[in-house]
CSV table of C-alpha atoms in Angstrom, one decimal:
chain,number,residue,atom,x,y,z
A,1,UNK,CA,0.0,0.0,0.0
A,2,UNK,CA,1.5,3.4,-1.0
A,3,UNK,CA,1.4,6.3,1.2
A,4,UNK,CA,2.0,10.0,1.0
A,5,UNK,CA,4.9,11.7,1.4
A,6,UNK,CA,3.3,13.4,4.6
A,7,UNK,CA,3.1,10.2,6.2
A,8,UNK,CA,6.6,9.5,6.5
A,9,UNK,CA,7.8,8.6,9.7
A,10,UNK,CA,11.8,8.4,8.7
A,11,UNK,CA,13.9,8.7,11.9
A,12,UNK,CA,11.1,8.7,14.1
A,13,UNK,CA,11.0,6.5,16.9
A,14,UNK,CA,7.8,4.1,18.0
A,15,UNK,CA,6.8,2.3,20.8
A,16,UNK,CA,3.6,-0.5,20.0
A,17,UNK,CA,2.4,-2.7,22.7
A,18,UNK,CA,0.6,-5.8,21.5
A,19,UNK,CA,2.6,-6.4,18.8
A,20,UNK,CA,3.1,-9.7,18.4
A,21,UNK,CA,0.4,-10.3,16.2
A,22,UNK,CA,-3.1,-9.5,15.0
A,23,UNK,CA,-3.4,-5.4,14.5
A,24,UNK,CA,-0.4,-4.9,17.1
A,25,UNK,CA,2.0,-6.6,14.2
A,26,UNK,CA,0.1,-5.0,11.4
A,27,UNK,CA,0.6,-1.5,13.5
A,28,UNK,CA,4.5,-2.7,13.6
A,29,UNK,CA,4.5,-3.4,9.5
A,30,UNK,CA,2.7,-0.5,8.6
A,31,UNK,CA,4.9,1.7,10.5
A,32,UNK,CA,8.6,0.0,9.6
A,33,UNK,CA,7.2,0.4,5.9
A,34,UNK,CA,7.0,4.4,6.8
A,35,UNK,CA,10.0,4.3,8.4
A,36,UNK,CA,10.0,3.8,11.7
A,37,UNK,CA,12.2,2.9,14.5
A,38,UNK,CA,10.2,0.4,16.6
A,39,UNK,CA,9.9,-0.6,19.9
A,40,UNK,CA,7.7,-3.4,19.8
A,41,UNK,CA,6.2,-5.1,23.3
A,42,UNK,CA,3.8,-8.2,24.1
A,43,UNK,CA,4.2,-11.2,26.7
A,44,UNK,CA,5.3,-14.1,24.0
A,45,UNK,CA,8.8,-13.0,23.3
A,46,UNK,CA,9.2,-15.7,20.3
A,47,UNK,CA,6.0,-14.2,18.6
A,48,UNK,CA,7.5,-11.0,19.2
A,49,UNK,CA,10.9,-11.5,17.6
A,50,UNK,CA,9.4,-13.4,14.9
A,51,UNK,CA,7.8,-10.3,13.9
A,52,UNK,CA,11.1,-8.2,14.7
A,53,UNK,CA,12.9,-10.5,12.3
A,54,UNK,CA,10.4,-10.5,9.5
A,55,UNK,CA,10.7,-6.5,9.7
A,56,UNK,CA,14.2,-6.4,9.7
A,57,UNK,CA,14.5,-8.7,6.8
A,58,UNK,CA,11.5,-7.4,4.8
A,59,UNK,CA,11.9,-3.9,5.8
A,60,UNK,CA,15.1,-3.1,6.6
A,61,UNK,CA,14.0,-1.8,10.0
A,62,UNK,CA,15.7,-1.1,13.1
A,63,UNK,CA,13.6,-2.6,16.0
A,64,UNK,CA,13.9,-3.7,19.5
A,65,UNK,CA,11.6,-6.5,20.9
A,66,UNK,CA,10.6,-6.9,24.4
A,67,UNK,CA,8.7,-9.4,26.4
A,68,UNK,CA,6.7,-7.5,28.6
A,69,UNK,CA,3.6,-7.5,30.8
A,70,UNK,CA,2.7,-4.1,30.4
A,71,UNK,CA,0.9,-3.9,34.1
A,72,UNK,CA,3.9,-4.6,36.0
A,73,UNK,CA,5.3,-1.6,37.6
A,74,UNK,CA,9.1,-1.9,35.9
A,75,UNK,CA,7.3,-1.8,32.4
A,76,UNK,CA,7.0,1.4,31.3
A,77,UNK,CA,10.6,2.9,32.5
A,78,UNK,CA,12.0,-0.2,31.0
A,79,UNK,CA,10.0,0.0,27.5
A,80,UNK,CA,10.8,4.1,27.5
A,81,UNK,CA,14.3,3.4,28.2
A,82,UNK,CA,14.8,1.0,25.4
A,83,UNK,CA,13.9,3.5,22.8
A,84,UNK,CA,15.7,6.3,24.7
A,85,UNK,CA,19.2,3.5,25.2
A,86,UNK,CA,18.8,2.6,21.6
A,87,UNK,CA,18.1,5.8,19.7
A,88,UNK,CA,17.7,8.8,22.2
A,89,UNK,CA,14.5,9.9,21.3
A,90,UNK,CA,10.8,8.9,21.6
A,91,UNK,CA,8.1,10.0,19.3
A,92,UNK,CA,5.0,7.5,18.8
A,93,UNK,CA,2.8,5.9,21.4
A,94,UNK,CA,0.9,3.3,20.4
A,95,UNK,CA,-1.3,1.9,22.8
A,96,UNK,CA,-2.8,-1.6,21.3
A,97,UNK,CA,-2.4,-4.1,23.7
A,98,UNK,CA,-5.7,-5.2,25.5
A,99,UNK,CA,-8.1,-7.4,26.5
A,100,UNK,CA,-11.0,-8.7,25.0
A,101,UNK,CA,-14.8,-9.1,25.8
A,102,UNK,CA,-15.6,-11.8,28.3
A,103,UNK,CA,-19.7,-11.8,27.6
A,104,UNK,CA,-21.1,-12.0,31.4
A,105,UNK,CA,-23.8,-10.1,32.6
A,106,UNK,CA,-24.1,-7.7,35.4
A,107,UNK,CA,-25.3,-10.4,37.5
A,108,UNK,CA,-22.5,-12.5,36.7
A,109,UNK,CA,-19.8,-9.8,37.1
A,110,UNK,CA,-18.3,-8.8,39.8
A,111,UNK,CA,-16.0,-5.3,40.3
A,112,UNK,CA,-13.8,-7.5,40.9
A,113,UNK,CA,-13.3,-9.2,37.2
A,114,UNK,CA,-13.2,-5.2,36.0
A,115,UNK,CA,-9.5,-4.8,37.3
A,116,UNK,CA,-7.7,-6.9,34.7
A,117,UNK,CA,-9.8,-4.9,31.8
A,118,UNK,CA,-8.7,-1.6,33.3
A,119,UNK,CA,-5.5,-2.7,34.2
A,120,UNK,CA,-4.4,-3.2,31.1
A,121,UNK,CA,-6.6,-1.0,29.0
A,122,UNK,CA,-6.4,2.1,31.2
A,123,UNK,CA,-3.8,2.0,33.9
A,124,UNK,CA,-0.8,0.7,32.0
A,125,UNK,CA,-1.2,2.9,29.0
A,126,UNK,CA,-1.5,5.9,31.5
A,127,UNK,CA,1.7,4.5,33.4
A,128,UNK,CA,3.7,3.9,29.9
A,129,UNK,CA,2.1,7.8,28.6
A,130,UNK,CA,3.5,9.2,31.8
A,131,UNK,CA,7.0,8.1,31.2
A,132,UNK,CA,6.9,9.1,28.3
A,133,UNK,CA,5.8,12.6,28.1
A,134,UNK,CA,9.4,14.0,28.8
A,135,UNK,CA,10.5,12.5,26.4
A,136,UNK,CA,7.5,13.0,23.7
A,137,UNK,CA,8.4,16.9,24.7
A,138,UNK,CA,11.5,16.5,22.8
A,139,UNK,CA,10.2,15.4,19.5
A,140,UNK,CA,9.2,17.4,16.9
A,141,UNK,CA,6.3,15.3,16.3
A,142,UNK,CA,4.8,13.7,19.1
A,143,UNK,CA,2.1,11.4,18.8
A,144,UNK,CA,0.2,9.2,21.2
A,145,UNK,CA,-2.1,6.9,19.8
A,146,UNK,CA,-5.0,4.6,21.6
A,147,UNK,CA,-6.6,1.9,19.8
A,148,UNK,CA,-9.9,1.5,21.0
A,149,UNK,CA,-13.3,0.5,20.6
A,150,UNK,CA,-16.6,1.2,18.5
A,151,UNK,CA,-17.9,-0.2,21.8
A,152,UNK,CA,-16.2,2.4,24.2
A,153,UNK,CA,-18.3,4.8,21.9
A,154,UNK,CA,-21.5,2.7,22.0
A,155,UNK,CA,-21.8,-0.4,24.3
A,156,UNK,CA,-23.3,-4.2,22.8
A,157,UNK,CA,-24.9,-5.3,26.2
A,158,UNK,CA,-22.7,-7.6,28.0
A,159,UNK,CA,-18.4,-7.8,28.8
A,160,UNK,CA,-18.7,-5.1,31.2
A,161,UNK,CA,-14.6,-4.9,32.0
A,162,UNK,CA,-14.2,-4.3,28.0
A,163,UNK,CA,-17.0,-1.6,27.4
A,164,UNK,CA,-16.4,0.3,30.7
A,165,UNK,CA,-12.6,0.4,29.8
A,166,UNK,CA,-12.4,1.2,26.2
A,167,UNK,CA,-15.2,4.1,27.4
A,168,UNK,CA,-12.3,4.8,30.6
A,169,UNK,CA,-9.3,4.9,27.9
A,170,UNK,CA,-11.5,7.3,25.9
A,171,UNK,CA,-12.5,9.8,28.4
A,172,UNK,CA,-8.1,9.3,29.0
A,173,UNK,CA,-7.5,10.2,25.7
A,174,UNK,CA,-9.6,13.4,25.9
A,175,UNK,CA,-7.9,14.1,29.2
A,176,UNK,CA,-4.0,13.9,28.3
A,177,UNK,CA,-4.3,15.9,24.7
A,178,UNK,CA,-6.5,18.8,26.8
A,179,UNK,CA,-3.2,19.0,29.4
A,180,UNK,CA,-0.3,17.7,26.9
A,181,UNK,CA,-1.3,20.3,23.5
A,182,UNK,CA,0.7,22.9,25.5
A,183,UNK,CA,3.7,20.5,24.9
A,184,UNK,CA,2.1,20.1,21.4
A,185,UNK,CA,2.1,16.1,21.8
A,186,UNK,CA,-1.2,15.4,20.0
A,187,UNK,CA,-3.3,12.6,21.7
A,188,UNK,CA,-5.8,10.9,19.8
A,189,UNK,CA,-7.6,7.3,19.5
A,190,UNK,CA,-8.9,4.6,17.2
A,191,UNK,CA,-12.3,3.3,17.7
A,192,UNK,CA,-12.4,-0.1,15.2
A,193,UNK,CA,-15.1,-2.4,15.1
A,194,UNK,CA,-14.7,-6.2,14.6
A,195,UNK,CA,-11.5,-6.5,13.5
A,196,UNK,CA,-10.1,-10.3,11.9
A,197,UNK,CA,-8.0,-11.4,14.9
A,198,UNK,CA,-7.4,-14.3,17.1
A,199,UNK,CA,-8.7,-11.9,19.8
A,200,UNK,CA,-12.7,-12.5,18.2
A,201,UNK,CA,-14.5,-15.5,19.1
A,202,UNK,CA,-15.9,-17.4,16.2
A,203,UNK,CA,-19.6,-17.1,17.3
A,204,UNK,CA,-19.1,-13.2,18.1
A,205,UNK,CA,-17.7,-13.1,14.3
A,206,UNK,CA,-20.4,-15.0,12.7
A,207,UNK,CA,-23.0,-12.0,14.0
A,208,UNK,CA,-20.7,-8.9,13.2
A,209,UNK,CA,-20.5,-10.2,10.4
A,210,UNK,CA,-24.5,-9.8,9.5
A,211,UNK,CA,-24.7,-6.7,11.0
A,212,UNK,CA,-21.4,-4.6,9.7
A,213,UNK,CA,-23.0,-2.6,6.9
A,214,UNK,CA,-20.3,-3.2,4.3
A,215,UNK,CA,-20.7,-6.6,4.7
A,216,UNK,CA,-17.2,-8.0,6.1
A,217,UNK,CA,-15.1,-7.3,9.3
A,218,UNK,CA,-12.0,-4.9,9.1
A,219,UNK,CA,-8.6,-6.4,8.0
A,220,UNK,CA,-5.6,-5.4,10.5
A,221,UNK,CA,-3.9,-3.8,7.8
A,222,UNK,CA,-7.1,-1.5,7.3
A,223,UNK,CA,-6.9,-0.2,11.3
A,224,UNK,CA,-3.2,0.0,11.0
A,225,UNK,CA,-3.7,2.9,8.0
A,226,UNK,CA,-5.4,4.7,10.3
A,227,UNK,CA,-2.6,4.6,12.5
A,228,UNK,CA,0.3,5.7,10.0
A,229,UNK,CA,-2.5,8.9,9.5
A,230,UNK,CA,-2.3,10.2,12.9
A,231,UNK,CA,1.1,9.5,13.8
A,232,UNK,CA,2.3,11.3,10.2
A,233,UNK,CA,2.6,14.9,9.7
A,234,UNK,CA,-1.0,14.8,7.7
A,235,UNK,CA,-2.7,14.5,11.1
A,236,UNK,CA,-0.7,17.8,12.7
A,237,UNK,CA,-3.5,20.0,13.6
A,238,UNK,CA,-6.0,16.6,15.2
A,239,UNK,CA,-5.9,16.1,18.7
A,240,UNK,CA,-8.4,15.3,21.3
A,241,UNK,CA,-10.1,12.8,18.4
A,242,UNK,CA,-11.7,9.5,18.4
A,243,UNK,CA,-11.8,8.1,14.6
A,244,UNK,CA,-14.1,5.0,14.1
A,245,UNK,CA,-13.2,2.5,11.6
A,246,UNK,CA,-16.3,0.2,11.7
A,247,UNK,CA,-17.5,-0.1,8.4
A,248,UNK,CA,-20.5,1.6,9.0
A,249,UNK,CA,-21.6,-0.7,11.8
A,250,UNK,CA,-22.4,2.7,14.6
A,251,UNK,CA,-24.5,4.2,11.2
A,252,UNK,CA,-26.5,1.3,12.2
A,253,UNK,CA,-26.6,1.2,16.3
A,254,UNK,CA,-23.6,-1.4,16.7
């Protein structure tokens, strides 16, 4: 897929958590073909560097891979520091990694089985923005970017951790690009619909599927475009923005 010459990201240096596959790797591709320097993070270190290898050799690209659990408390200094040890600068957030819908009801969920959603949704990308900022103050295009949810916009019913989270993440996002456009870091999110992953239980993709207006569900590569937009120069005056990339599905109530 071609690109324009505004959406170069030579030089620039990006940090993607979940990227060991599914849109975290096509995030990591679509960037390394712009490129990118890449810090890439996820727990499975040998999915990880299988996808550092295959950029390296297909792309050219310099990249770091960490195995990381993006909770932990070391995380974020030590996924920061790589990119500052490596290449002493920082300019692209990514914040993909998450977790997925668990379909219980309110009277089978408990406040409880909401931490590990916001955990990792919320918290850790706060954490991981946080040690980044004075960093991201140094770039002359900083970027941090949240992929989100068509159902933090509009919630399906039932997986209360994922809704309420990806709803918390976006009510974040709003939150750091009102306090960081003084720094002019622009702060934005993604809001996809169904996307073709591992992540997307076979049932819950057979009934997107009927519902999603143009028919099919989105293609990793297809979220990962939007990416390359906000984190290029094209995307210099948007900040405090939520673009969906559903396929029509919230023209529709989904």
């Amino acid at each position: 897929m071609g690109y324009p010459t505004t959406h170069r990201l030579d030089e620039r240096v990006a940090l993607v958590t979940g990227a060991a596959r599914g849109m975290g790797a096509a995030h990591a591709r679509t960037l390394a073909a712009l490129g990118a320097r890449l810090v890439l993070t996820d727990l499975d270190q040998d999915e990880l560097d299988a996808v550092a290898n295959e950029l390296r050799d297909d792309r050219h690209a310099e990249v770091v891979a960490i195995a990381a659990d993006i909770t932990d408390a070391d995380a974020p200094e030590r996924l920061v520091g790589a990119a500052m040890s490596t290449w002493d600068r920082l300019d692209i957030l990514v914040h993909n990694a998450g977790i997925m819908h668990d379909f219980k009801t309110l009277a089978d969920t408990t406040s409880a089985a909401l931490q590990p959603y916001l955990a990792v949704n919320v918290l850790a990308p706060f954490d991981i923005t946080r040690a980044a900022v004075p960093h991201l103050r140094r770039s002359d295009s900083p970027r941090v970017i949240f992929i989100s949810s068509q159902w933090g916009q509009v919630p399906d019913g039932h997986s209360y951790g994922y809704m309420v989270s990806k709803a918390a993440q976006l009510g974040m996002m709003k939150a750091l690009a009102q306090e960081l456009v003084a720094d002019q870091i622009l702060v934005n999110a993604i809001a996809p619909g169904a996307v073709h992953t591992r992540m997307v239980p076979d049932h819950f993709l057979e009934t997107e599927v009927a519902a999603v207006p143009l028919g099919r569900l989105a293609e990793p590569p297809e979220i990962a475009s939007a990416v390359a937009f906000l984190a290029s120069d094209g995307a210099s005056f948007i900040t405090g923005q939520t673009i969906p990339v559903n396929g029509g599905a919230l023209l529709v109530g989904i």
